[in-house]
PDB file of C-alpha atoms in Angstrom:
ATOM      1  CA  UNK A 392      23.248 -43.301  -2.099  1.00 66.00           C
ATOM      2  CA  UNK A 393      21.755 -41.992  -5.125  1.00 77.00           C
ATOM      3  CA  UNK A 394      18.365 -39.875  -5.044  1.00 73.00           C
ATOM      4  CA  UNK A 395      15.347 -40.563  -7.028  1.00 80.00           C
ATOM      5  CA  UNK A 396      13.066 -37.806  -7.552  1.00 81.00           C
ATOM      6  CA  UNK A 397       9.854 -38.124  -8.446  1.00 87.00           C
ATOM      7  CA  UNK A 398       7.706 -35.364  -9.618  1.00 93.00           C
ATOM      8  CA  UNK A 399       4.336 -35.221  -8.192  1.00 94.00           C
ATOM      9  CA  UNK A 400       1.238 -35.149 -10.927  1.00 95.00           C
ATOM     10  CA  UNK A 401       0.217 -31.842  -9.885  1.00 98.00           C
ATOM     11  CA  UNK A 402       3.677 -30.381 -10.817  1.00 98.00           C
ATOM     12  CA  UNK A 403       2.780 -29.323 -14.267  1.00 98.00           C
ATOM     13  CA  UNK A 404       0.731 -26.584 -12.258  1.00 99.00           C
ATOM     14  CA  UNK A 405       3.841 -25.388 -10.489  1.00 99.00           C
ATOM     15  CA  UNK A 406       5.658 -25.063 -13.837  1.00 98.00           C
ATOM     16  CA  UNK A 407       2.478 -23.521 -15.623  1.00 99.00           C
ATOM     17  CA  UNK A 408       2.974 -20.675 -13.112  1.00 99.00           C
ATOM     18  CA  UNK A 409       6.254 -20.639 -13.345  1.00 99.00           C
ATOM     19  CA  UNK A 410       6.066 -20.129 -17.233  1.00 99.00           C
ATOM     20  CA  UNK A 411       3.360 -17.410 -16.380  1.00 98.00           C
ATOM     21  CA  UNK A 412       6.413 -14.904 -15.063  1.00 98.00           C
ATOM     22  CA  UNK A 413       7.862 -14.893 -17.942  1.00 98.00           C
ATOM     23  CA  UNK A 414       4.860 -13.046 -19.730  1.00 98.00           C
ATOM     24  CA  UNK A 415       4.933 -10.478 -16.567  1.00 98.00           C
ATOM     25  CA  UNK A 416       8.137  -9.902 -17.930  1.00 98.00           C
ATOM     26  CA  UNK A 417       7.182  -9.405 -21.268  1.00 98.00           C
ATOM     27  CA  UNK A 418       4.294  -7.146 -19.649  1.00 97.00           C
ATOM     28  CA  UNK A 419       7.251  -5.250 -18.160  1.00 97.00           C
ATOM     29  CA  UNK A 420       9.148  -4.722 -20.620  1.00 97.00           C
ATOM     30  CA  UNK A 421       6.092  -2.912 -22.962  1.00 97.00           C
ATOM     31  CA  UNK A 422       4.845  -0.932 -20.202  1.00 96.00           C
ATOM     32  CA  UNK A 423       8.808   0.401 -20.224  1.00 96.00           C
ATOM     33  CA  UNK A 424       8.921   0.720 -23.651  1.00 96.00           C
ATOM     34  CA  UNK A 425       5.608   3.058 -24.319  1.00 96.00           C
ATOM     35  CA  UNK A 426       6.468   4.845 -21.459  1.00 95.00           C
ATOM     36  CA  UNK A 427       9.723   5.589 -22.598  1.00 96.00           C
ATOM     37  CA  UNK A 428       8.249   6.320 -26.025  1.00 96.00           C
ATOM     38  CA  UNK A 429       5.882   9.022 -24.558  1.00 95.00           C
ATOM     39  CA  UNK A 430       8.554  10.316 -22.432  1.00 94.00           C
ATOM     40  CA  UNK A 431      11.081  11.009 -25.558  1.00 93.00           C
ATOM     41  CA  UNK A 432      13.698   9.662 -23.411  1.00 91.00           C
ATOM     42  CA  UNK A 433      16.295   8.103 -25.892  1.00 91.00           C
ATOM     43  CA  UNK A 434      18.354   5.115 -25.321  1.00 90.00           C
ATOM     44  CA  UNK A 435      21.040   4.559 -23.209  1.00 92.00           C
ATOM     45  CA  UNK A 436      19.187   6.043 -20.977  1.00 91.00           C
ATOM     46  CA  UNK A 437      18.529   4.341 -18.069  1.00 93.00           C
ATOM     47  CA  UNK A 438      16.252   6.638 -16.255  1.00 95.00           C
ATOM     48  CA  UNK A 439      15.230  10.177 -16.918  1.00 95.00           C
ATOM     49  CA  UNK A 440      17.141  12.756 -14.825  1.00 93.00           C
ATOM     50  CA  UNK A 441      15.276  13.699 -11.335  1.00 93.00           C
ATOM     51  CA  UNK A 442      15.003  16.982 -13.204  1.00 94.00           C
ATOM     52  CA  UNK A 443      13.552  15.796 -16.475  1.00 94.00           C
ATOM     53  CA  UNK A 444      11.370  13.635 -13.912  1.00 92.00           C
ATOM     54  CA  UNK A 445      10.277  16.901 -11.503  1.00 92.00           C
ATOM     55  CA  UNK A 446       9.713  18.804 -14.794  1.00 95.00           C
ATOM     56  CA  UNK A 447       7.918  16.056 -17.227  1.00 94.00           C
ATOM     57  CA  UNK A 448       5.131  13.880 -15.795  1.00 93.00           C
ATOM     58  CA  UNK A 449       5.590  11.147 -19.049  1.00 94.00           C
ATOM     59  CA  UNK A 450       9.021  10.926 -17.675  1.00 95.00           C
ATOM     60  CA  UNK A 451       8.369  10.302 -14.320  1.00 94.00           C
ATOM     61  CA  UNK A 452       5.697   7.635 -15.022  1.00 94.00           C
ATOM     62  CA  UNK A 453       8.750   5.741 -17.435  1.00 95.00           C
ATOM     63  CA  UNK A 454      10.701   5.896 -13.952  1.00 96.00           C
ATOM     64  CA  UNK A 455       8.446   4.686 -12.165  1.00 96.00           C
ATOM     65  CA  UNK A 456       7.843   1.673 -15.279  1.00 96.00           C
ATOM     66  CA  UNK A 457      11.299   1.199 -15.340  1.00 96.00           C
ATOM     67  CA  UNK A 458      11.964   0.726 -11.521  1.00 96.00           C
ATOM     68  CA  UNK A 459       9.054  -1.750 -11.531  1.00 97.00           C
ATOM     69  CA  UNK A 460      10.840  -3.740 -13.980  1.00 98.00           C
ATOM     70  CA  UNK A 461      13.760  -3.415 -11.752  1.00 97.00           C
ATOM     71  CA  UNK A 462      12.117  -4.615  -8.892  1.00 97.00           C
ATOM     72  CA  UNK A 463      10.201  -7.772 -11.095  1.00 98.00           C
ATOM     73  CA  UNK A 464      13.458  -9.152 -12.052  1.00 98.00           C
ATOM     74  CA  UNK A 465      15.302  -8.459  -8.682  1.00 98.00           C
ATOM     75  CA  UNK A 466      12.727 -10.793  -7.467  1.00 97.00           C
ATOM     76  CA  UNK A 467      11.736 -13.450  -9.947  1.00 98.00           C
ATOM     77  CA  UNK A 468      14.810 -15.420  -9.606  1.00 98.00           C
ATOM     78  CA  UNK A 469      14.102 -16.544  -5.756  1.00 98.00           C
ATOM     79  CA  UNK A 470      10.771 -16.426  -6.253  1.00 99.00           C
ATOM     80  CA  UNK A 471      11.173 -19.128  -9.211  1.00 99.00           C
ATOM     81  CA  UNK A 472      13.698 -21.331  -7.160  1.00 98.00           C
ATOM     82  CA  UNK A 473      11.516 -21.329  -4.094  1.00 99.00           C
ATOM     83  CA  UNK A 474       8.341 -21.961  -6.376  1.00 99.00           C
ATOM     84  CA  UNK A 475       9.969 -25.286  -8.253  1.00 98.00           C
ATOM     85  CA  UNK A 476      11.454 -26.534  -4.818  1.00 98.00           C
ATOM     86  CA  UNK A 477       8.124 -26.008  -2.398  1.00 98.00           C
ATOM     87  CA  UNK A 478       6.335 -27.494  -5.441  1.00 98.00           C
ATOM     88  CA  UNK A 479       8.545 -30.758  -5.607  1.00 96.00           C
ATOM     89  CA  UNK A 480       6.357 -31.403  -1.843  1.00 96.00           C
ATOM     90  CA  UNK A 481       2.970 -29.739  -2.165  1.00 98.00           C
ATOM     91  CA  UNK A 482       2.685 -28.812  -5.458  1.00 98.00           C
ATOM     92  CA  UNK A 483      -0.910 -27.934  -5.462  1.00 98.00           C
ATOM     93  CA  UNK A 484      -0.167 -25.437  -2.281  1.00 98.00           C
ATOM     94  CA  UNK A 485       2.746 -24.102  -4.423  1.00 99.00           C
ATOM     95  CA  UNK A 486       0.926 -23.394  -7.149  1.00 99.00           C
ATOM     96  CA  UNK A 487      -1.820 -21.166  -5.557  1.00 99.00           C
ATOM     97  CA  UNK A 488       0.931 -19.480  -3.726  1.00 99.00           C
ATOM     98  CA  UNK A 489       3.037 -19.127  -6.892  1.00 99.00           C
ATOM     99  CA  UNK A 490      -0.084 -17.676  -8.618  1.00 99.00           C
ATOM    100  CA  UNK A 491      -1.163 -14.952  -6.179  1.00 98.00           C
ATOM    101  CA  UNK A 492       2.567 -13.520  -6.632  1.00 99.00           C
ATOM    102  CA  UNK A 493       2.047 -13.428 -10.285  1.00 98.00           C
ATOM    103  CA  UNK A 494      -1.501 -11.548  -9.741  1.00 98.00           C
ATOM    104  CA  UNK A 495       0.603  -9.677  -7.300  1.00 98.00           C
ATOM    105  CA  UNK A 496       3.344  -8.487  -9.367  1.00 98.00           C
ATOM    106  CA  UNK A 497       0.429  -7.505 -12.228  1.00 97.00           C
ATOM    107  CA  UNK A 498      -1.136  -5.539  -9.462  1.00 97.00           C
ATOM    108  CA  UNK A 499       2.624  -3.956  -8.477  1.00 97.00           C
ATOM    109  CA  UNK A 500       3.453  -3.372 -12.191  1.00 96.00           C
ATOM    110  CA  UNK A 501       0.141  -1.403 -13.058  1.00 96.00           C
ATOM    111  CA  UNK A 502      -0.065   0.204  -9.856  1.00 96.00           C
ATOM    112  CA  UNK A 503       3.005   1.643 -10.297  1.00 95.00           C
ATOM    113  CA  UNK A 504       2.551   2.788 -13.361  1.00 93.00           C
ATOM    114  CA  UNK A 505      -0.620   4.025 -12.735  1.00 91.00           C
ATOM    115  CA  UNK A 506       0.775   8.030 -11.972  1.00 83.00           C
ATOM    116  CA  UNK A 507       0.110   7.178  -7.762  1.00 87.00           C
ATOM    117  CA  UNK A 508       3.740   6.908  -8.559  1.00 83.00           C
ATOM    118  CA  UNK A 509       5.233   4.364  -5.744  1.00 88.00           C
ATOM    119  CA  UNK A 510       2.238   5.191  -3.147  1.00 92.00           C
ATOM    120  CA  UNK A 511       0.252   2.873  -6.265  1.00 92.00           C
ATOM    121  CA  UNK A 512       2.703  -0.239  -5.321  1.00 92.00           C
ATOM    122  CA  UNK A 513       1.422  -1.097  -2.324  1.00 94.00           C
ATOM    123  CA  UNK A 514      -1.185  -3.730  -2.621  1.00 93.00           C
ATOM    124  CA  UNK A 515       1.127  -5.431  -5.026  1.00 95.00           C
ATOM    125  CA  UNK A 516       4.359  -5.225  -3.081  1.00 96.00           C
ATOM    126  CA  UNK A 517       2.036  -6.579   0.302  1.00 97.00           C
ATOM    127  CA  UNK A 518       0.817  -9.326  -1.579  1.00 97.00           C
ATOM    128  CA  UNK A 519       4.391 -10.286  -3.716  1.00 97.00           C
ATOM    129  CA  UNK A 520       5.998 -10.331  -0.036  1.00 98.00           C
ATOM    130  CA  UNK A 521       3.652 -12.800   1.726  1.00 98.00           C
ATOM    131  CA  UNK A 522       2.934 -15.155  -1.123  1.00 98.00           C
ATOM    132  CA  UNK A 523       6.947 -14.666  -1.718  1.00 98.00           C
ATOM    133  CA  UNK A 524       7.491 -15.068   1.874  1.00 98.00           C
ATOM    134  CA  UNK A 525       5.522 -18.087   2.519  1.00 98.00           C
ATOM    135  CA  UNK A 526       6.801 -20.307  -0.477  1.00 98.00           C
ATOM    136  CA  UNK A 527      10.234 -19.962   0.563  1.00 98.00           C
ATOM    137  CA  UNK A 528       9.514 -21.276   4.273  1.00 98.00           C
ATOM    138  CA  UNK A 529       7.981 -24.150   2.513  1.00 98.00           C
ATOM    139  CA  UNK A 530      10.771 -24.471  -0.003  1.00 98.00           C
ATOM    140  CA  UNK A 531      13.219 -25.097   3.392  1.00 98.00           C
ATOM    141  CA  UNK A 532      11.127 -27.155   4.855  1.00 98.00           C
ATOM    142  CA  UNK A 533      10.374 -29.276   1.403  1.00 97.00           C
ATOM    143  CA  UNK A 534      14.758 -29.244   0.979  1.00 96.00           C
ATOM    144  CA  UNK A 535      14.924 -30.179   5.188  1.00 97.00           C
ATOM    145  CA  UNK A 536      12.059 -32.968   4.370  1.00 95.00           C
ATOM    146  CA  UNK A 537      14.051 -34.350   1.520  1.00 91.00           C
ATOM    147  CA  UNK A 538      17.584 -34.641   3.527  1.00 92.00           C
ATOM    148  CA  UNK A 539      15.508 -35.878   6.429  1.00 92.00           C
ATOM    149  CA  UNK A 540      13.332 -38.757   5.307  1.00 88.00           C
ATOM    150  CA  UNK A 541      10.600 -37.061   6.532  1.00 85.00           C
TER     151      UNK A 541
END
């Protein structure tokens, strides 16, 4: 039997935050760029050496910039899934879960970045997990709803 899916009105909040990680990105990927710009650190390079980093503060903070941006796009992809899914149910929920990630992950980027090194993560990665956490409960139950009939 074929499935029709109706998207709620309140979706085009789900996808507003959704579109919303893609500027964290682009917030990502400047931090990583003036920090590697202070640093000197050339491309290909990844990372600076732990000994560049030990020796060169500028260094260390583009580590640090670089391994947030790690960590942002490690996550965004099951964040974004469980986001669009949970939202297809209780999109208004979604949303305001979907959007205290995204102040989370500004919080985790800047923190980071900060020179607290990873100690300055915290209240961002805390807040990225739950929110994270929470949508993709809601995303099973949304998918177990749907195969249901509930």
């Amino acid at each position: 039997m074929p499935l029709t899916l109706q998207v709620p009105d309140e979706y085009g909040y789900v996808l507003l935050v959704a579109a919303s990680t893609f500027f964290i990105n682009t917030t990502h990927v400047l931090l990583t760029s003036k920090y590697r710009k202070a640093s000197g650190l050339v491309y290909p390079a990844p990372y600076a050496s732990n000994e560049q980093a030990e020796k060169d503060p500028k260094a260390y903070q583009f580590n640090c910039a670089q391994r947030a941006h790690a960590n942002f796009t490690e996550n965004q992809p099951s964040f974004l899934g469980a986001l669009l899914i949970s939202g297809l149910r209780f999109p208004v929920a979604s949303a305001v879960l979907g959007a205290g990630w995204t102040l989370s992950r500004i919080l985790y980027a800047f923190g980071y970045t900060s020179g607290a090194g990873p100690k300055g993560r915290t209240r961002g990665s805390i807040g990225s997990f739950l929110f994270d956490t929470v949508l993709k409960f809601t995303s099973t139950y949304a998918a177990l709803a749907m195969i249901m009939n509930w």
